[in-house]
Short mmCIF file of C-alpha atoms in Angstrom, two decimals:
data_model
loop_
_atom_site.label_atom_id
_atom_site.label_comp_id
_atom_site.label_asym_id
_atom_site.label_seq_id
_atom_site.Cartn_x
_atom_site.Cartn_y
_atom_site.Cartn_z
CA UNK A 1 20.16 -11.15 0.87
CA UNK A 2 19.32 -11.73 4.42
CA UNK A 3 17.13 -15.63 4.06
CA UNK A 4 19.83 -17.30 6.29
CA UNK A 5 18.82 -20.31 7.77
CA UNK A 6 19.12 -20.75 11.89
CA UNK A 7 19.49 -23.51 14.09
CA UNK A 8 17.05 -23.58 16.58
CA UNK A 9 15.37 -25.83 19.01
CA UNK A 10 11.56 -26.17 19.92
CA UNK A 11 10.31 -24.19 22.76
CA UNK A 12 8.31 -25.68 25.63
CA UNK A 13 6.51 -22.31 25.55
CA UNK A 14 4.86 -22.73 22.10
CA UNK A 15 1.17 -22.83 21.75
CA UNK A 16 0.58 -26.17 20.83
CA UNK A 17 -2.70 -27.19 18.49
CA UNK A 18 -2.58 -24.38 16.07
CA UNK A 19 -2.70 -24.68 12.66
CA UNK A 20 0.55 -22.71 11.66
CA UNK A 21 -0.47 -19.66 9.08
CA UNK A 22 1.25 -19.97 5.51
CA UNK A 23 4.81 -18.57 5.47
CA UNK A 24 3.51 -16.13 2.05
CA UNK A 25 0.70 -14.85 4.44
CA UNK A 26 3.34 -14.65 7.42
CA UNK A 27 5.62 -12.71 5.05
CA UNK A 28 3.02 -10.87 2.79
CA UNK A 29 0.41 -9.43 5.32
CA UNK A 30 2.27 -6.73 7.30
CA UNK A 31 1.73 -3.70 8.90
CA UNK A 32 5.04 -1.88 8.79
CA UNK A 33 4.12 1.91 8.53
CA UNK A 34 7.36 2.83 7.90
CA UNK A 35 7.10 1.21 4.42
CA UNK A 36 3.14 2.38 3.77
CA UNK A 37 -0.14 2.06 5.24
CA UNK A 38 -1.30 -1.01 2.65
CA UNK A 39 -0.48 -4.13 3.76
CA UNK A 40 1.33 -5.59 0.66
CA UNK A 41 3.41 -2.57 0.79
CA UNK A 42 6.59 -3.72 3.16
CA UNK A 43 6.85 -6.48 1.26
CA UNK A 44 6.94 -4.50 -1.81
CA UNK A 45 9.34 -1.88 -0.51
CA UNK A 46 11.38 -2.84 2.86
CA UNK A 47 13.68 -4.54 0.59
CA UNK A 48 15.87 -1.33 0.83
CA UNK A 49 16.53 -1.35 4.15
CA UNK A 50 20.05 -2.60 5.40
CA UNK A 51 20.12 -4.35 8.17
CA UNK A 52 23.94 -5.02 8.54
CA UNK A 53 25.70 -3.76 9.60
CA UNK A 54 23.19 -3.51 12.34
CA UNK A 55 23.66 -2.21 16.22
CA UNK A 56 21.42 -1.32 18.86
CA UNK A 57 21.91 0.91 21.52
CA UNK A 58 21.03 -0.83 25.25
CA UNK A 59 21.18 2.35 27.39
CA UNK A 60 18.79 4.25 30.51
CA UNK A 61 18.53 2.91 33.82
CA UNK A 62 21.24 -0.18 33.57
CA UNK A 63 24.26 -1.14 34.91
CA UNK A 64 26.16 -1.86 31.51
CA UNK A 65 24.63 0.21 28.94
CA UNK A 66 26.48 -1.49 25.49
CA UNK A 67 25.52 -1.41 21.99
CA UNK A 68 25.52 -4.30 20.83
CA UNK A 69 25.90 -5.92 17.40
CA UNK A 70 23.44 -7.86 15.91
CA UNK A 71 25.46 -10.87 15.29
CA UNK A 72 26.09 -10.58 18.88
CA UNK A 73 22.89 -10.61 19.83
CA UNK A 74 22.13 -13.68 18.39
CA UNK A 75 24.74 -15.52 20.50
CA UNK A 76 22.80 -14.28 23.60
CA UNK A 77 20.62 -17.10 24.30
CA UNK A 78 20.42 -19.86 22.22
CA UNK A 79 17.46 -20.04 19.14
CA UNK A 80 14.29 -21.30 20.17
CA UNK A 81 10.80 -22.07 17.69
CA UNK A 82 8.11 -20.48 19.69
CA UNK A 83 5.03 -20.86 18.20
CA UNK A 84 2.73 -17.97 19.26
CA UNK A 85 -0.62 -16.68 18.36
CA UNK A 86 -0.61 -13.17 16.71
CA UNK A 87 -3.63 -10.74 17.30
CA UNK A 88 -3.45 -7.43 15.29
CA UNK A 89 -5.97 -4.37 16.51
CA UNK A 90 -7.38 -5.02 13.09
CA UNK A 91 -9.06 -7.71 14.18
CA UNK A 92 -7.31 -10.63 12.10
CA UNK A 93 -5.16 -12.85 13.36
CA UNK A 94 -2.34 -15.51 12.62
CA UNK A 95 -0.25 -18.38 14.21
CA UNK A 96 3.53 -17.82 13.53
CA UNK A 97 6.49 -20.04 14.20
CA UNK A 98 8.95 -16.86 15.63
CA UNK A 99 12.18 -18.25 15.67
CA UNK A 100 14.48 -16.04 18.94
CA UNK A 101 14.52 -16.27 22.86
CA UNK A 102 12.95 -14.30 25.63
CA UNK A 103 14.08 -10.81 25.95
CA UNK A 104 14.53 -11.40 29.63
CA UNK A 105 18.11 -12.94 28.59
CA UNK A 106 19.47 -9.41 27.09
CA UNK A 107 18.06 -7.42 30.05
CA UNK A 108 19.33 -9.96 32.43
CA UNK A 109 23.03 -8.98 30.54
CA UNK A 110 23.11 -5.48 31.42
CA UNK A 111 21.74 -5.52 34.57
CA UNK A 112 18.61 -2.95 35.05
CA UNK A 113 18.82 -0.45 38.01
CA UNK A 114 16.23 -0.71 40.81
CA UNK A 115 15.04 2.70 38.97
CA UNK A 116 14.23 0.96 35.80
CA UNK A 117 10.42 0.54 35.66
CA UNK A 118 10.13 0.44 31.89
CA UNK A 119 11.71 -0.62 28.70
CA UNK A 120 11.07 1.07 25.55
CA UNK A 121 12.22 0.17 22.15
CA UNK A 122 12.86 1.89 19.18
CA UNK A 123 12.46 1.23 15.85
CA UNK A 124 14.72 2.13 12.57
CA UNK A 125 13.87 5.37 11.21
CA UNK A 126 15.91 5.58 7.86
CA UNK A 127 14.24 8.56 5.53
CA UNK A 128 16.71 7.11 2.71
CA UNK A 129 14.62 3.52 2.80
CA UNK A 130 11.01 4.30 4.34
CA UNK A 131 8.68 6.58 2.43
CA UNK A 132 6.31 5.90 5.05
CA UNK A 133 8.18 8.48 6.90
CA UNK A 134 7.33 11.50 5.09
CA UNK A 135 3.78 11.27 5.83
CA UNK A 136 2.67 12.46 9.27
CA UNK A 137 0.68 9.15 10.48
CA UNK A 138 2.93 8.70 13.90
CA UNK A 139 5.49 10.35 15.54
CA UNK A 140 8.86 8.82 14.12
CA UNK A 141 11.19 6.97 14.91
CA UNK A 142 8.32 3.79 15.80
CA UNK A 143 8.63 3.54 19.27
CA UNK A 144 6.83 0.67 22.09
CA UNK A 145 7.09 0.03 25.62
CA UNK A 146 6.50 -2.69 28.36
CA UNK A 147 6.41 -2.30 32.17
CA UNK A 148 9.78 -4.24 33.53
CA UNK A 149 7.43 -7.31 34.90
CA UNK A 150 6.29 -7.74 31.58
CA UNK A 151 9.44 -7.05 29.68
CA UNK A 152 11.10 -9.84 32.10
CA UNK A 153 8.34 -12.39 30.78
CA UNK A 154 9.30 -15.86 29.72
CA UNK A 155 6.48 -15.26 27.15
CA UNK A 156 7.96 -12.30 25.71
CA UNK A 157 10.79 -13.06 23.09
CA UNK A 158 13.13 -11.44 20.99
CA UNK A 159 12.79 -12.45 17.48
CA UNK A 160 15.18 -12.82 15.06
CA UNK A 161 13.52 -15.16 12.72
CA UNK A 162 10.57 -16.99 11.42
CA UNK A 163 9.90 -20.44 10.02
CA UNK A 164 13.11 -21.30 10.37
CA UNK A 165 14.89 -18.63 8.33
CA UNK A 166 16.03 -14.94 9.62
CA UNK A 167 13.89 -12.42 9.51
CA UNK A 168 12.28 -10.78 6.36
CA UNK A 169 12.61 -7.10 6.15
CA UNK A 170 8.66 -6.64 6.17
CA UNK A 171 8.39 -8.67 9.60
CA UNK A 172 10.80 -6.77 11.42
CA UNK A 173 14.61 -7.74 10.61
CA UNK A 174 16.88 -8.12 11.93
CA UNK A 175 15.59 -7.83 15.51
CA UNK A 176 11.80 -7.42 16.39
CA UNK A 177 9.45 -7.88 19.37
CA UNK A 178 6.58 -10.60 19.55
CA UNK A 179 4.54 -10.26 23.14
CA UNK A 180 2.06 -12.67 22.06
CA UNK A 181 -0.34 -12.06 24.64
CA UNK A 182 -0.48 -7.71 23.58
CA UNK A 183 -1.87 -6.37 20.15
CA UNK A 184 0.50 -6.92 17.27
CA UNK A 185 1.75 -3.06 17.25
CA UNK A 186 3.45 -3.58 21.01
CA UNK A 187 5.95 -5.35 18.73
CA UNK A 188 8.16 -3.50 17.62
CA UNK A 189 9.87 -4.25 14.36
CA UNK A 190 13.86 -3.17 13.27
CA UNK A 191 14.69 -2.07 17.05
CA UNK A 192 17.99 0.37 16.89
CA UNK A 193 17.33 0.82 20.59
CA UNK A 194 16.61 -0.59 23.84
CA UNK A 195 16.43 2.44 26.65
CA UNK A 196 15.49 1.20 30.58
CA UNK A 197 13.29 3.95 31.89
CA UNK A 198 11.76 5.47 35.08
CA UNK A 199 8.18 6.43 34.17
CA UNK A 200 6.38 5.01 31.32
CA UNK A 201 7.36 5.87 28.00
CA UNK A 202 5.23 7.58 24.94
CA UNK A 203 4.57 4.62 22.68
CA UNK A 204 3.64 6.05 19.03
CA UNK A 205 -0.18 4.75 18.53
CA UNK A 206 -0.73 5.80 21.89
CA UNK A 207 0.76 8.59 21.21
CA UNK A 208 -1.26 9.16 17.87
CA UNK A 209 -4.76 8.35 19.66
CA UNK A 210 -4.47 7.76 23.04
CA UNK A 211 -8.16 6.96 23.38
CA UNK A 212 -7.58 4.44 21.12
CA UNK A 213 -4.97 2.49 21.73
CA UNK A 214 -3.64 2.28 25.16
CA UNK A 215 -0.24 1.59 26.56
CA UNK A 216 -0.76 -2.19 27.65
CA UNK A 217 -3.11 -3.27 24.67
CA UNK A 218 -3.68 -6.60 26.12
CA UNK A 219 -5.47 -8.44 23.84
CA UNK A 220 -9.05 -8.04 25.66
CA UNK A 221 -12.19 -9.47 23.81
CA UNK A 222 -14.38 -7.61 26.37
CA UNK A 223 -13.01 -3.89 25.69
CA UNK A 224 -13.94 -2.96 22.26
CA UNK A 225 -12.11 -0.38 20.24
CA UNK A 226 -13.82 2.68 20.15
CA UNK A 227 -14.60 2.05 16.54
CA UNK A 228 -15.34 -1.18 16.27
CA UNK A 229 -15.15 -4.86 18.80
CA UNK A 230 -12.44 -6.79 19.40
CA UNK A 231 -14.46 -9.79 20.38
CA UNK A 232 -13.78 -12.12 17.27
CA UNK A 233 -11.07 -11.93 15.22
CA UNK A 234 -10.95 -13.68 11.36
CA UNK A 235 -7.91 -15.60 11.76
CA UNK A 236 -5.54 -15.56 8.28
CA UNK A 237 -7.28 -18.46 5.95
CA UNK A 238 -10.25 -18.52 7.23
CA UNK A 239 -13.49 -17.38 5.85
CA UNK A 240 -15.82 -16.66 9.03
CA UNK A 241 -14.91 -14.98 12.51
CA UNK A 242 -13.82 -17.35 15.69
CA UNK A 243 -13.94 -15.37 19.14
CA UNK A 244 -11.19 -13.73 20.62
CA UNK A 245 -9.53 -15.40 23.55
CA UNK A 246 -8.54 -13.07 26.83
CA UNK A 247 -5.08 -11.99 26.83
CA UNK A 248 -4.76 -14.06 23.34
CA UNK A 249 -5.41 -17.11 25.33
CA UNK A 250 -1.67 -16.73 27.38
CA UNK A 251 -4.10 -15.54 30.58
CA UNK A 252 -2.91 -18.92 32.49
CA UNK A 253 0.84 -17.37 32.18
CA UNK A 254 0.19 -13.63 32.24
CA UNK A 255 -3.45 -12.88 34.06
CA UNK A 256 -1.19 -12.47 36.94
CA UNK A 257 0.72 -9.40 35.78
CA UNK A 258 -2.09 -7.44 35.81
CA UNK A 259 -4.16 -8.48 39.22
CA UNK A 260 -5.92 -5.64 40.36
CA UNK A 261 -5.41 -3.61 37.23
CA UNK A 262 -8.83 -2.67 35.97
CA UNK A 263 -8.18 -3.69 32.10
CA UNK A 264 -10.99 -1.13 30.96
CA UNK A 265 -9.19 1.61 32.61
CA UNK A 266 -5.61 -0.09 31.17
CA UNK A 267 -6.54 -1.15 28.05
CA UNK B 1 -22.20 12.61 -31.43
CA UNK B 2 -24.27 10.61 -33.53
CA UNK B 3 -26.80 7.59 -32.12
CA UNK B 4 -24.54 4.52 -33.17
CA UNK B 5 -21.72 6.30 -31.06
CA UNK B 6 -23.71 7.22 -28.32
CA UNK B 7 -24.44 3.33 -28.01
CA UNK B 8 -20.69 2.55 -28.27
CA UNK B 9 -20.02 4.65 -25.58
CA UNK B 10 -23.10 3.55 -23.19
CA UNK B 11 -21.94 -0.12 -23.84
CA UNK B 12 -18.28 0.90 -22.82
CA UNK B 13 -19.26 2.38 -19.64
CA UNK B 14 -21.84 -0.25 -18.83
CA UNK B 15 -19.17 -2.85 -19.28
CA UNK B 16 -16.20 -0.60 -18.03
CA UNK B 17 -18.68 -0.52 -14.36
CA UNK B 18 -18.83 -4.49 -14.27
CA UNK B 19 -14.91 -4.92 -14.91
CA UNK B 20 -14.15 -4.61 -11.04
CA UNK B 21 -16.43 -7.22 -9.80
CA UNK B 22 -15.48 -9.97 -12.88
CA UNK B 23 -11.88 -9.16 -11.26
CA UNK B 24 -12.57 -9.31 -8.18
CA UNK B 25 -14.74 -12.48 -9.14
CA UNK B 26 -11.22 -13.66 -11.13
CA UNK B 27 -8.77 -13.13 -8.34
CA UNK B 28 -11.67 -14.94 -5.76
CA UNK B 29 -11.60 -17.98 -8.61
CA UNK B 30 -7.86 -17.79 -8.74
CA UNK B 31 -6.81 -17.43 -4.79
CA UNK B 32 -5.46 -14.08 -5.68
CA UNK B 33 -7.48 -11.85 -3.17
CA UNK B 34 -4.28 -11.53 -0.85
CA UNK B 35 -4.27 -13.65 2.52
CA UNK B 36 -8.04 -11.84 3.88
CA UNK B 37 -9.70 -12.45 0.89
CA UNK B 38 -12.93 -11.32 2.88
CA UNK B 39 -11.49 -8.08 3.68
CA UNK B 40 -10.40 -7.31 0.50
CA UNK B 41 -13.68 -8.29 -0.93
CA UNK B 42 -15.36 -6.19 1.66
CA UNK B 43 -12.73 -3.18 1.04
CA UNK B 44 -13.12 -3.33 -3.12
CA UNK B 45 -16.67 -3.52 -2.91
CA UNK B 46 -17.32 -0.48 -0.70
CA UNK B 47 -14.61 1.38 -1.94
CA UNK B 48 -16.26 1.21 -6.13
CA UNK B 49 -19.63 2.30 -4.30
CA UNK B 50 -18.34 5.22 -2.86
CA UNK B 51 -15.80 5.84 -5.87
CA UNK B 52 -19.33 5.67 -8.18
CA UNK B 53 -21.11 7.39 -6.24
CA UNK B 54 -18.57 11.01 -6.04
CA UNK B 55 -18.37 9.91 -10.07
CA UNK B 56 -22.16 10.15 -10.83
CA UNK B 57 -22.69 13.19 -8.78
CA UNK B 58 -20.33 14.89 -10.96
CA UNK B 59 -21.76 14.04 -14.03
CA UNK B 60 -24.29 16.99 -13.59
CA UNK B 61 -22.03 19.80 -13.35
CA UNK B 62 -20.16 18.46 -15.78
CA UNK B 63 -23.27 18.44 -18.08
CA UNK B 64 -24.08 22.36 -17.18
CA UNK B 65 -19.95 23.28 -17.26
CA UNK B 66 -19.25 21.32 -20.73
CA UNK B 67 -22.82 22.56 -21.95
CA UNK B 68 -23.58 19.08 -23.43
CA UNK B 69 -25.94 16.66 -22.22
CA UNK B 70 -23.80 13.55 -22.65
CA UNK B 71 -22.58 13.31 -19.19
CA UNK B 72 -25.80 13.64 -17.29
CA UNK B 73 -27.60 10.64 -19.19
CA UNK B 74 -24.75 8.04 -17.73
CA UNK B 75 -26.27 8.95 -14.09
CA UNK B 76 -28.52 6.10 -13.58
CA UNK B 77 -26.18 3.55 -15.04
CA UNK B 78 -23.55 4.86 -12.64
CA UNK B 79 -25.83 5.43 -9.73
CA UNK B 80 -27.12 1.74 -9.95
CA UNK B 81 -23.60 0.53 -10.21
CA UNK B 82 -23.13 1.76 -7.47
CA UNK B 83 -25.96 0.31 -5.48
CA UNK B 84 -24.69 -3.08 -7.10
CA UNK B 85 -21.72 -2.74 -5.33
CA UNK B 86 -23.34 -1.58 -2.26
CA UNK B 87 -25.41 -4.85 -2.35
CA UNK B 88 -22.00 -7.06 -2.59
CA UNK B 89 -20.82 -5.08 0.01
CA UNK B 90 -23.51 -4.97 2.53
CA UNK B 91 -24.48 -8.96 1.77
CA UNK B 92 -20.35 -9.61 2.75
CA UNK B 93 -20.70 -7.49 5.75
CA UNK B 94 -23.91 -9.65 6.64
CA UNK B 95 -23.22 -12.69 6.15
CA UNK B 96 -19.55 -13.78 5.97
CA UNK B 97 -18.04 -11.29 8.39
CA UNK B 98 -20.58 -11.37 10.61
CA UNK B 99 -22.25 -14.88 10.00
CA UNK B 100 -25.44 -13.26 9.92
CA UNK B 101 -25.70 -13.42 13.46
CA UNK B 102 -28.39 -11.16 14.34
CA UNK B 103 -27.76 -10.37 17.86
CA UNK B 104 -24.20 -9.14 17.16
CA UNK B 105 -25.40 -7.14 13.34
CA UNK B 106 -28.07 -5.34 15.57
CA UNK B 107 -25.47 -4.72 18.39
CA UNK B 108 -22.86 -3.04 15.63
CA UNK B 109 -24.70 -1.45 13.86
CA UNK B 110 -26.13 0.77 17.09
CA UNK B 111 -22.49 1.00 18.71
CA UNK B 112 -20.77 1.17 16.00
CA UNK B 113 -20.52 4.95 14.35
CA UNK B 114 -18.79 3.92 11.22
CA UNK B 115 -21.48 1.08 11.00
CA UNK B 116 -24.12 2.97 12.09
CA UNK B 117 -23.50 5.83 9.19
CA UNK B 118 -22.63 3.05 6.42
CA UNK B 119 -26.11 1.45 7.07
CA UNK B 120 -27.63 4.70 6.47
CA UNK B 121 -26.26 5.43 3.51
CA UNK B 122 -27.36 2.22 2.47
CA UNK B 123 -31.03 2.38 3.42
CA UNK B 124 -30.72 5.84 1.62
CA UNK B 125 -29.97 4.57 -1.85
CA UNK B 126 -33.22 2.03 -1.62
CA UNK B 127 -35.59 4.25 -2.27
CA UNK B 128 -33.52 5.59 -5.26
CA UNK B 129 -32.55 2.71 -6.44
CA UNK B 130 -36.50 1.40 -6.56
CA UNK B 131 -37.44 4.76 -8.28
CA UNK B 132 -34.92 4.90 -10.84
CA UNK B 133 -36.97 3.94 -13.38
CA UNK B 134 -38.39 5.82 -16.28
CA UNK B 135 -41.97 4.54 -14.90
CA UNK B 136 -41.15 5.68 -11.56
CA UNK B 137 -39.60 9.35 -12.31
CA UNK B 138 -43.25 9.21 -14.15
CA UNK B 139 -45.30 8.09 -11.26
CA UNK B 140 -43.39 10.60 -8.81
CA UNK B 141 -43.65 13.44 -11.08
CA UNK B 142 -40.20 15.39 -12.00
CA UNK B 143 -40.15 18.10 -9.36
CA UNK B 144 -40.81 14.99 -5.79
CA UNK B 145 -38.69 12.32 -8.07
CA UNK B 146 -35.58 15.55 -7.65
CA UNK B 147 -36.29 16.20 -4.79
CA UNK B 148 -36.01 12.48 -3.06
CA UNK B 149 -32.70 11.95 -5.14
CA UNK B 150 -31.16 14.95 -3.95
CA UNK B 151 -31.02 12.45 -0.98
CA UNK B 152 -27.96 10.87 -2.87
CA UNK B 153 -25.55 13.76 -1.59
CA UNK B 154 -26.91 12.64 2.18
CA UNK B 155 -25.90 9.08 0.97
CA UNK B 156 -22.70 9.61 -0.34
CA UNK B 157 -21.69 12.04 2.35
CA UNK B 158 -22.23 9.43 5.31
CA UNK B 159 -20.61 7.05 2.64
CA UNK B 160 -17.37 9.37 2.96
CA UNK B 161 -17.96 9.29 7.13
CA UNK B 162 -18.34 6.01 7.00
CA UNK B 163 -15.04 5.24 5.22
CA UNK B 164 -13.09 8.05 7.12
CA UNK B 165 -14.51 6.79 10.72
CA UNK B 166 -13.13 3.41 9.46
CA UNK B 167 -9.45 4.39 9.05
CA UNK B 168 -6.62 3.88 11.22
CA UNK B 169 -5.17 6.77 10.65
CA UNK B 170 -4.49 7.09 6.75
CA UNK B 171 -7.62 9.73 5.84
CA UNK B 172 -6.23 10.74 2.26
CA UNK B 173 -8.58 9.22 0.59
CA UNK B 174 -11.67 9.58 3.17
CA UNK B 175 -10.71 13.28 2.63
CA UNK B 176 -10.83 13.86 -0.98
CA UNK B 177 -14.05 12.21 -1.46
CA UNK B 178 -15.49 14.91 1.23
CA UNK B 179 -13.71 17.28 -0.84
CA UNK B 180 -15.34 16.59 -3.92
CA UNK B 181 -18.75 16.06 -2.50
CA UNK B 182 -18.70 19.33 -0.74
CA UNK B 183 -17.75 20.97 -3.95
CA UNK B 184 -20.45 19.37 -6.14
CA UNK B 185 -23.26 19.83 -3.25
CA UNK B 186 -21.55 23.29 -2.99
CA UNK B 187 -21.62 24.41 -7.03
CA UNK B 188 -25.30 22.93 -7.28
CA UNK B 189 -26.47 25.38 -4.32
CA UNK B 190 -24.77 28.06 -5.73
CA UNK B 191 -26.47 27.01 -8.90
CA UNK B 192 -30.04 27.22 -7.02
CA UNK B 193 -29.10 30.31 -5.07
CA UNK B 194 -31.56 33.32 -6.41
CA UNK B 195 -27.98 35.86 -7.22
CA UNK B 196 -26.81 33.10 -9.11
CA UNK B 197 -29.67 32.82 -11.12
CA UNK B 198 -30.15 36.93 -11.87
CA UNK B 199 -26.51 36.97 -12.60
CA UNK B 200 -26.68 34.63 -15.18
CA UNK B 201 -29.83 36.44 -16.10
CA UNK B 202 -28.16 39.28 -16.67
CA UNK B 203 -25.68 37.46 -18.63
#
């Protein structure tokens, strides 16, 4: 019901030299809790969820607070392919051809308040569709956050599609987050909300284990999980390990953000 | 049950064991392990050991409960199953997912806690693996050959830590293996315990 096509045109922001991960593994390999903690399950079960009509609420620290429908939000910016590397906590990785436009365009729209520090999204939370909901993994609704700087990144897009096509329930539709230089949670999938914030919002894995899995989650080959090392990652197809590259190999565009952050204190 | 059925039945369980590795040895064949096919491997693999391993440990209660001896004489089969699995497991773990580089094995398996307990269980179930023959429970004597395979509730319980240190955050299944290990480790101490015994005794 919702395998639309889009029009887009190629971002100068893609990673270039990847080999692109199959569109079945892209669509078939998920982690969307909300739907079950096994990864075939959101493609077995988010077919359920509706996603039109579909709004989300732009409110907190802005000058036009709006919500906004999602066929408007697609008229925001125009569609860009943005190929980006994708790094789950898991350790396994993918390259996926997002199809959307930097979220810096909506924010730019409603025009944050010097007080906005923050920008937390948050995710669908339909009992009536997700039985991942009844079981007590993370706090519901699915919530993520980014400081302003790094919501305001060119890097960090809006996504409304992949391959070419809109989004598939299981990857997020119709509106997700890709910040392809964090941990593939940060991204939040089926946003309903987009709140500017003060202080620093409680994100739901960090909420669930915050020794675990910190607020920024850069992708950082040199702090380990607790549990086990994020220095290689098996990417999607492949049979052996290949290392992990420092902030997903984006550190030329993002190192920046964090200068003078220790990254094992804000991991 | 008469000795032409008892056969039947050892041949069904012996080949019933197998099934899950000629599937997963199918699906490898037929690109159908999902899009990690090394994870899943690794997952299936570990998860019939431990699955094996809570099944053979019931078999004795089940033999002193049912009062029949059928149940107890599938334990070896079951138990070396399981250490089949273990191998496929362990060998994956070696050598595809960590390219049997030494220097980073060595380095996991000391910092790593769900490593570190899944490598004990493993070096566990050598010895009783190596002694699980008639020769050996021979060789050892009854009461020593009992007593070193008792080690197979140590085994199976750092199998269960192993799993549950593993999880995101799912522990269902982590959790009702503990719960049926501490119940079977539980009944056979209250089976050993001295009351016990004059109770039933007294019976």
């Amino acid at each position: 019901a919702n395998a639309g096509t889009l029009k887009f045109t190629k971002s100068p922001l893609s990673t270039k030299g990847e080999e692109l991960t199959s569109l079945k593994d892209v669509t078939g390999y998920n982690n969307f809790y909300e739907f079950g903690t096994d990864k075939s399950d959101p493609a077995a079960y988010a077919g359920a969820m509706k996603t039109r009509p579909w709004t989300v609420e732009i409110s907190g620290e802005v000058r036009k607070p709006v919500t906004l429908d999602i066929e408007d939000i697609l008229k925001i910016a125009p569609i860009e392919e943005r190929i980006y590397r994708h790094r789950c906590v898991e350790a396994w990785s993918m390259v996926v051809p997002w199809n959307g436009f930097s979220l810096s365009a909506l924010i730019n729209r409603v025009e944050p308040t010097s007080k906005a520090k923050f920008v937390e999204f948050t995710s669908l939370a339909d009992s009536k569709t997700m039985p991942g909901l009844l079981l007590p993994y993370l706090d519901w609704p699915y919530r993520e956050g980014l400081r302003m700087d790094e919501a305001m990144h060119p890097l960090t897009t809006l996504v409304v599609g992949l391959y070419g096509e809109t989004l598939k329930n299981q990857n997020g539709a119709p509106l997700r987050l890709v910040v392809p230089w964090k941990y593939g949670f940060k991204g939040a999938k089926s946003i309903v909300r987009i709140r500017f914030l003060e202080r620093q919002p409680a994100t739901a894995w960090n909420t669930a284990n915050p020794s675990e899995f910190g607020f920024y989650s850069n992708v950082n080959p040199e702090v380990d999980h607790p549990r086990w090392t994020q220095a290689k990652e098996r990417r999607i197809g492949d049979f052996f390990r290949r290392p992990t590259l420092m902030f997903n190999g984006y550190g030329e565009q993002v190192a920046s953000l964090y200068r003078g952050m220790d990254l094992k204190t804000f991991f | 049950m008469t000795e032409k059925n008892r056969r039947i039945l050892w041949l069904a369980v012996f080949i019933g064991c197998m099934l899950p590795a000629a599937d997963l040895l199918r699906r490898l064949f037929t690109g159908d392990l999902g899009a990690d096919p090394v994870e899943t491997l690794i997952r299936a693999t570990g998860d019939w050991t431990i699955k094996l391993l809570v099944a053979g440990l019931l078999l004795t209660p089940l033999t002193r409960i049912l009062r029949n001896p059928l149940p107890v004489r599938f334990r070896r089969m079951i138990g070396l199953y399981a250490f089949f699995y273990v191998c496929i497991h362990l060998t994956l773990y070696l050598a595809v997912d960590q390219g049997l580089d030494i220097h980073a094995i060595v380095k996991d398996v000391l910092k790593r806690p769900y490593i570190t307990f899944g490598m004990m269980a493993f070096l566990l179930l050598v010895p009783l693996a190596i002694t699980s023959t008639r020769k050996m429970v021979a060789r050892l004597g009854p009461k020593r050959w009992r007593q070193l395979h008792r080690a197979v509730y140590v085994a199976a319980s750092f199998g269960a830590v192993h799993y549950y240190l593993l999880v995101k955050l799912d522990i269902t299944w982590p959790l009702i293996y503990g719960a049926i290990l501490t119940t079977a480790l539980g009944w056979r101490m209250w089976q050993a315990m001295p009351l016990h015994k004059t109770l039933r005794a007294g019976a």
